[in-house]
Amino acid sequence: MLNQHGFDLWAEGYDQTVQLSEESNLYPFAGYKNILNFIFNEAMQKPHSEILDIGFGTGVLTKKLYESGHLIDGIDFSPKMIEIAQSTMPNAHLIEWDITKGLPEIIQAQKYQSIISTYALHHLTDEAKVEFIESLLPLLENGGKILIGDIAFNTRHELLQCREQHLQYWDEDEFYFVYDEINALLKDKCTCEFHQISHCGGVIIITK
């Protein structure tokens, strides 16, 4: 798993790395564009809304929403990626922050129609994911949605199958979403649904 310095070094070539993996339909980024498009279309159902993007990276998805008139707050822990994203979204409110510490205090007072996160939350353990998602629920406006696009599987069996097929490249320091497990942990707090987009990626939609 890359640390902050690693992501800073990766920032310039990040989008190209993703593109190569996606075009080859390989773990970890198979289905990447379709996942981003799915989340974009969901967020666009509420025009000119307030959106929080957690782990926005270079701003590939967030920039499209920004250009469509949405108000963007964002959290990322890589100063270099923030610099790249800010250059294309000068009026976005982008914060350097490590989500392993929870949410920054300034964000906790806000409300959003959409909270989005793509390929970021797999750096949290399963237990930490649940705690973090629970901390996001009070930030949702009525009818708001949390949209998580990531390396994700319906079942643990499917995850293990993917791991076996891609063992040479598998990152043992990352914690991928298993929908039936995380849904069981969250079902008393919120409503979840899962859309499998590729053999190793999908979108989880969470509502209060």
Tab-separated table of C-alpha atoms in Angstrom:
chain	number	residue	atom	x	y	z
A	1	MET	CA	0.000	0.000	0.000
A	2	LEU	CA	1.365	3.405	-0.949
A	3	ASN	CA	1.897	6.004	1.741
A	4	GLN	CA	1.470	9.762	1.277
A	5	HIS	CA	4.918	10.161	-0.282
A	6	GLY	CA	4.230	7.251	-2.602
A	7	PHE	CA	1.015	8.846	-3.864
A	8	ASP	CA	2.837	12.149	-4.390
A	9	LEU	CA	5.386	10.364	-6.572
A	10	TRP	CA	2.625	8.473	-8.402
A	11	ALA	CA	0.460	11.559	-8.994
A	12	GLU	CA	1.835	12.564	-12.397
A	13	GLY	CA	1.463	9.069	-13.888
A	14	TYR	CA	-1.589	7.942	-11.931
A	15	ASP	CA	-4.179	8.416	-14.670
A	16	GLN	CA	-2.034	6.600	-17.233
A	17	THR	CA	-1.532	3.659	-14.853
A	18	VAL	CA	-5.284	3.416	-14.337
A	19	GLN	CA	-5.935	3.612	-18.071
A	20	LEU	CA	-3.550	0.759	-18.879
A	21	SER	CA	-5.139	-1.507	-16.257
A	22	GLU	CA	-8.648	-0.631	-17.386
A	23	GLU	CA	-8.006	-1.091	-21.098
A	24	SER	CA	-6.572	-4.545	-20.390
A	25	ASN	CA	-9.636	-5.381	-18.237
A	26	LEU	CA	-7.288	-6.329	-15.416
A	27	TYR	CA	-7.345	-6.035	-11.631
A	28	PRO	CA	-7.398	-3.546	-10.017
A	29	PHE	CA	-8.934	-0.998	-12.416
A	30	ALA	CA	-11.110	-3.094	-14.750
A	31	GLY	CA	-14.351	-1.167	-15.267
A	32	TYR	CA	-12.884	2.082	-13.903
A	33	LYS	CA	-14.511	4.448	-16.417
A	34	ASN	CA	-17.862	2.704	-16.175
A	35	ILE	CA	-17.731	2.998	-12.388
A	36	LEU	CA	-16.957	6.722	-12.595
A	37	ASN	CA	-19.708	7.222	-15.180
A	38	PHE	CA	-22.202	5.403	-12.954
A	39	ILE	CA	-21.378	7.666	-10.011
A	40	PHE	CA	-21.389	10.775	-12.215
A	41	ASN	CA	-24.880	9.966	-13.502
A	42	GLU	CA	-26.158	9.328	-9.969
A	43	ALA	CA	-24.752	12.637	-8.681
A	44	MET	CA	-26.108	14.518	-11.707
A	45	GLN	CA	-29.676	13.630	-10.693
A	46	LYS	CA	-29.449	16.565	-8.265
A	47	PRO	CA	-28.305	19.581	-10.300
A	48	HIS	CA	-26.032	22.236	-8.762
A	49	SER	CA	-25.769	20.258	-5.544
A	50	GLU	CA	-23.146	20.184	-2.812
A	51	ILE	CA	-20.820	17.206	-3.173
A	52	LEU	CA	-18.092	15.832	-0.930
A	53	ASP	CA	-15.429	13.755	-2.711
A	54	ILE	CA	-13.301	11.577	-0.439
A	55	GLY	CA	-9.963	10.632	-1.984
A	56	PHE	CA	-10.467	12.617	-5.180
A	57	GLY	CA	-6.930	12.009	-6.482
A	58	THR	CA	-6.200	14.044	-9.605
A	59	GLY	CA	-9.867	15.033	-9.854
A	60	VAL	CA	-10.882	13.022	-12.937
A	61	LEU	CA	-14.485	12.551	-11.751
A	62	THR	CA	-14.758	15.610	-9.541
A	63	LYS	CA	-13.720	17.947	-12.358
A	64	LYS	CA	-16.665	16.766	-14.484
A	65	LEU	CA	-19.070	17.474	-11.627
A	66	TYR	CA	-17.392	20.814	-10.943
A	67	GLU	CA	-17.749	21.797	-14.604
A	68	SER	CA	-21.417	20.799	-14.426
A	69	GLY	CA	-22.072	23.405	-11.747
A	70	HIS	CA	-21.807	21.406	-8.529
A	71	LEU	CA	-20.163	22.833	-5.407
A	72	ILE	CA	-17.224	20.630	-4.502
A	73	ASP	CA	-15.562	19.897	-1.184
A	74	GLY	CA	-12.808	17.302	-1.292
A	75	ILE	CA	-10.453	15.370	0.979
A	76	ASP	CA	-7.189	13.763	-0.127
A	77	PHE	CA	-3.934	13.066	1.673
A	78	SER	CA	-1.565	13.694	-1.255
A	79	PRO	CA	-0.444	17.340	-1.588
A	80	LYS	CA	0.672	16.668	-5.168
A	81	MET	CA	-2.686	15.264	-6.198
A	82	ILE	CA	-4.433	18.199	-4.510
A	83	GLU	CA	-2.202	20.572	-6.488
A	84	ILE	CA	-3.141	18.864	-9.766
A	85	ALA	CA	-6.864	18.811	-8.923
A	86	GLN	CA	-6.937	22.411	-7.654
A	87	SER	CA	-5.415	23.658	-10.911
A	88	THR	CA	-8.486	22.383	-12.782
A	89	MET	CA	-11.036	23.298	-10.067
A	90	PRO	CA	-9.872	26.657	-8.678
A	91	ASN	CA	-13.041	27.294	-6.658
A	92	ALA	CA	-13.310	23.831	-5.116
A	93	HIS	CA	-12.595	23.509	-1.391
A	94	LEU	CA	-9.901	20.837	-1.253
A	95	ILE	CA	-8.458	19.693	2.061
A	96	GLU	CA	-5.308	17.722	2.780
A	97	TRP	CA	-6.368	15.043	5.250
A	98	ASP	CA	-5.772	11.393	6.122
A	99	ILE	CA	-9.113	9.586	6.424
A	100	THR	CA	-7.600	7.019	8.803
A	101	LYS	CA	-8.057	9.853	11.339
A	102	GLY	CA	-11.775	10.116	10.562
A	103	LEU	CA	-13.236	13.317	9.144
A	104	PRO	CA	-11.761	16.819	9.481
A	105	GLU	CA	-13.734	18.960	11.891
A	106	ILE	CA	-14.612	21.559	9.252
A	107	ILE	CA	-16.368	18.890	7.171
A	108	GLN	CA	-18.396	17.504	10.072
A	109	ALA	CA	-20.558	20.630	10.144
A	110	GLN	CA	-21.515	20.419	6.455
A	111	LYS	CA	-24.413	18.801	4.595
A	112	TYR	CA	-24.245	17.209	1.156
A	113	GLN	CA	-26.614	15.848	-1.465
A	114	SER	CA	-23.928	13.405	-2.600
A	115	ILE	CA	-20.842	12.008	-0.891
A	116	ILE	CA	-18.641	10.177	-3.370
A	117	SER	CA	-15.500	8.116	-3.039
A	118	THR	CA	-13.651	6.211	-5.744
A	119	TYR	CA	-10.796	3.809	-5.096
A	120	ALA	CA	-9.930	5.296	-1.702
A	121	LEU	CA	-11.752	3.433	1.055
A	122	HIS	CA	-9.971	0.137	0.367
A	123	HIS	CA	-7.102	1.600	2.382
A	124	LEU	CA	-9.293	1.247	5.486
A	125	THR	CA	-9.791	-2.071	7.259
A	126	ASP	CA	-13.297	-3.508	7.072
A	127	GLU	CA	-14.012	-2.387	10.636
A	128	ALA	CA	-12.689	1.105	9.905
A	129	LYS	CA	-14.770	1.275	6.714
A	130	VAL	CA	-17.956	0.693	8.696
A	131	GLU	CA	-17.024	3.327	11.286
A	132	PHE	CA	-16.120	5.812	8.560
A	133	ILE	CA	-19.340	5.249	6.615
A	134	GLU	CA	-21.342	5.661	9.827
A	135	SER	CA	-19.570	9.008	10.377
A	136	LEU	CA	-20.702	10.133	6.898
A	137	LEU	CA	-24.408	9.434	7.412
A	138	PRO	CA	-25.103	12.623	9.468
A	139	LEU	CA	-23.582	14.679	6.619
A	140	LEU	CA	-26.265	13.600	4.141
A	141	GLU	CA	-29.148	15.874	3.287
A	142	ASN	CA	-32.572	14.232	3.208
A	143	GLY	CA	-32.593	12.018	0.140
A	144	GLY	CA	-28.823	12.222	-0.179
A	145	LYS	CA	-26.609	9.322	-1.195
A	146	ILE	CA	-23.155	7.967	-0.454
A	147	LEU	CA	-21.700	6.597	-3.698
A	148	ILE	CA	-18.651	4.366	-3.338
A	149	GLY	CA	-16.860	3.057	-6.422
A	150	ASP	CA	-14.056	0.664	-5.629
A	151	ILE	CA	-12.559	-2.792	-5.950
A	152	ALA	CA	-15.551	-4.738	-4.708
A	153	PHE	CA	-17.213	-8.144	-4.804
A	154	ASN	CA	-20.597	-9.576	-3.875
A	155	THR	CA	-19.087	-12.361	-1.761
A	156	ARG	CA	-15.820	-13.360	-0.103
A	157	HIS	CA	-15.673	-16.339	-2.473
A	158	GLU	CA	-15.617	-14.002	-5.494
A	159	LEU	CA	-12.861	-11.912	-3.900
A	160	LEU	CA	-10.742	-15.018	-3.294
A	161	GLN	CA	-11.280	-16.161	-6.873
A	162	CYS	CA	-10.036	-12.803	-8.151
A	163	ARG	CA	-7.058	-12.925	-5.803
A	164	GLU	CA	-6.113	-16.376	-7.114
A	165	GLN	CA	-6.295	-15.160	-10.716
A	166	HIS	CA	-4.177	-12.065	-10.040
A	167	LEU	CA	-1.913	-13.314	-7.276
A	168	GLN	CA	1.204	-11.812	-8.864
A	169	TYR	CA	-0.247	-8.300	-8.591
A	170	TRP	CA	-2.577	-8.618	-5.605
A	171	ASP	CA	-2.004	-6.043	-2.879
A	172	GLU	CA	-2.274	-7.782	0.486
A	173	ASP	CA	-2.161	-4.422	2.299
A	174	GLU	CA	-5.496	-3.305	0.867
A	175	PHE	CA	-8.953	-4.285	2.120
A	176	TYR	CA	-11.525	-4.694	-0.624
A	177	PHE	CA	-15.276	-4.399	-0.255
A	178	VAL	CA	-17.278	-7.592	0.157
A	179	TYR	CA	-20.844	-6.409	-0.236
A	180	ASP	CA	-22.727	-9.101	1.661
A	181	GLU	CA	-20.410	-8.631	4.659
A	182	ILE	CA	-20.494	-4.829	4.792
A	183	ASN	CA	-24.242	-4.786	4.172
A	184	ALA	CA	-24.744	-7.094	7.163
A	185	LEU	CA	-22.741	-4.699	9.348
A	186	LEU	CA	-24.569	-1.574	8.157
A	187	LYS	CA	-28.136	-2.810	7.628
A	188	ASP	CA	-29.374	-1.453	10.985
A	189	LYS	CA	-27.960	2.019	10.267
A	190	CYS	CA	-28.698	2.588	6.571
A	191	THR	CA	-29.830	1.026	3.296
A	192	CYS	CA	-27.232	-0.392	0.902
A	193	GLU	CA	-27.342	-1.653	-2.662
A	194	PHE	CA	-24.550	-2.949	-4.876
A	195	HIS	CA	-23.954	-2.783	-8.615
A	196	GLN	CA	-21.176	-5.048	-9.928
A	197	ILE	CA	-19.587	-3.235	-12.871
A	198	SER	CA	-16.599	-5.456	-13.679
A	199	HIS	CA	-15.115	-8.699	-12.378
A	200	CYS	CA	-13.290	-6.729	-9.678
A	201	GLY	CA	-15.131	-3.444	-9.313
A	202	GLY	CA	-18.522	-2.022	-8.484
A	203	VAL	CA	-20.551	0.733	-6.887
A	204	ILE	CA	-22.174	0.679	-3.459
A	205	ILE	CA	-25.056	3.121	-2.927
A	206	ILE	CA	-25.892	4.002	0.675
A	207	THR	CA	-28.904	5.978	1.879
A	208	LYS	CA	-30.175	6.792	5.359
